[in-house]
Amino acid sequence: MSGLSTHVLDAVTGKPAAGIRVALFRATDGEIAAADTNTDGRVPELLPGPIDAGNYRLSFDTGSYFETLGTETFYPEVSISFVVDDPDAHYHVPLLLSPFAYSTYRGS
């Protein structure tokens, strides 16, 4: 299985963060894909199939998410840059989110 997926967990509520707009950018091409997280906080196939080697960035519209909750946030957007070195691999980039902190890792 190759391609790119992501998911967002709201660390304050301990629940998936649904409805967050996620955009994928490639350094050489600009925005190449976008989707909203589903009710499980996931975008299971933001970019299905092989993903070309190169530098990429995921942008999460966290400001709109927290606005709908009526919650102040320090991070209106979270951007995660990463490198694809194996086009045949699957890349999963999770985001653990709270209004004043976030973390990420390369998932499986």
Coordinates of C-alpha atoms in Angstrom, one line a residue:
M1 CA 0.0 0.0 0.0
S2 CA 1.4 3.4 -1.0
G3 CA 0.2 6.9 -0.7
L4 CA -0.4 9.5 2.0
S5 CA -2.9 9.6 4.9
T6 CA -3.3 11.6 8.0
H7 CA -5.5 11.9 11.1
V8 CA -6.0 14.5 13.8
L9 CA -6.8 13.8 17.5
D10 CA -8.0 16.6 19.7
A11 CA -5.8 16.1 22.8
V12 CA -8.2 18.2 25.0
T13 CA -11.3 16.1 24.4
G14 CA -9.5 12.8 23.5
K15 CA -11.7 12.6 20.4
P16 CA -11.0 12.7 16.7
A17 CA -11.0 16.2 15.2
A18 CA -13.6 16.1 12.4
G19 CA -13.9 18.8 9.7
I20 CA -10.3 20.1 9.7
R21 CA -9.3 21.1 6.2
V22 CA -6.0 19.5 5.2
A23 CA -4.0 20.7 2.2
L24 CA -0.9 19.0 0.7
F25 CA 1.7 21.0 -1.0
R26 CA 4.7 19.8 -3.0
A27 CA 7.7 22.2 -3.0
T28 CA 7.9 22.3 -6.8
D29 CA 4.1 22.3 -7.6
G30 CA 2.1 24.2 -4.9
E31 CA -1.1 22.6 -3.6
I32 CA -1.7 19.2 -5.1
A33 CA -4.5 17.8 -2.9
A34 CA -6.9 18.8 -0.2
A35 CA -9.7 17.2 1.9
D36 CA -11.5 17.5 5.3
T37 CA -11.0 15.1 8.1
N38 CA -13.9 12.7 8.5
T39 CA -15.9 11.9 11.6
D40 CA -13.0 9.7 12.8
G41 CA -10.6 12.6 12.3
R42 CA -9.0 10.9 9.3
V43 CA -8.1 11.5 5.7
P44 CA -7.5 7.9 4.7
E45 CA -6.2 8.7 1.2
L46 CA -5.2 12.3 0.8
L47 CA -3.0 11.1 -2.0
P48 CA -3.7 7.5 -3.1
G49 CA -1.1 5.5 -5.0
P50 CA 2.6 6.1 -5.3
I51 CA 3.8 9.5 -4.1
D52 CA 6.8 11.0 -6.0
A53 CA 10.0 11.5 -4.0
G54 CA 10.5 15.0 -2.8
N55 CA 9.7 17.6 -0.2
Y56 CA 6.1 18.0 0.9
R57 CA 4.1 20.1 3.4
L58 CA 0.8 19.3 5.1
S59 CA -1.2 22.4 6.2
F60 CA -4.0 21.9 8.8
D61 CA -6.6 24.7 9.2
T62 CA -6.7 24.4 13.0
G63 CA -8.0 28.0 13.4
S64 CA -11.4 27.2 11.8
Y65 CA -11.7 24.0 13.9
F66 CA -11.2 25.8 17.2
E67 CA -13.4 28.7 16.1
T68 CA -16.3 26.3 15.6
L69 CA -15.7 25.0 19.2
G70 CA -15.6 28.6 20.5
T71 CA -12.0 27.9 21.7
E72 CA -9.1 30.3 21.6
T73 CA -6.0 29.0 19.9
F74 CA -2.4 30.1 19.5
Y75 CA -2.0 28.1 16.3
P76 CA -4.5 29.1 13.5
E77 CA -2.6 26.8 11.1
V78 CA -0.3 23.8 11.6
S79 CA 2.2 23.1 8.9
I80 CA 4.2 19.9 8.8
S81 CA 7.1 19.5 6.3
F82 CA 8.4 16.1 5.4
V83 CA 10.5 14.2 2.9
V84 CA 9.3 11.3 0.7
D85 CA 12.2 9.1 -0.2
D86 CA 10.5 5.9 -1.2
P87 CA 7.6 6.4 -3.7
D88 CA 6.3 2.8 -3.0
A89 CA 6.0 3.4 0.8
H90 CA 2.9 4.5 2.6
Y91 CA 3.3 7.8 4.5
H92 CA 1.0 8.4 7.5
V93 CA 1.4 11.8 9.2
P94 CA -0.8 12.1 12.4
L95 CA -1.4 15.3 14.3
L96 CA -2.1 15.5 18.1
L97 CA -3.7 18.8 18.6
S98 CA -4.6 21.2 21.5
P99 CA -5.2 25.0 21.4
F100 CA -1.7 25.8 22.6
A101 CA 0.4 22.8 21.5
Y102 CA 0.7 20.1 18.9
S103 CA 2.9 17.1 18.1
T104 CA 3.4 14.8 15.1
Y105 CA 5.3 11.7 14.1
R106 CA 5.6 9.4 11.2
G107 CA 2.9 6.8 11.6
S108 CA 2.4 3.5 10.0

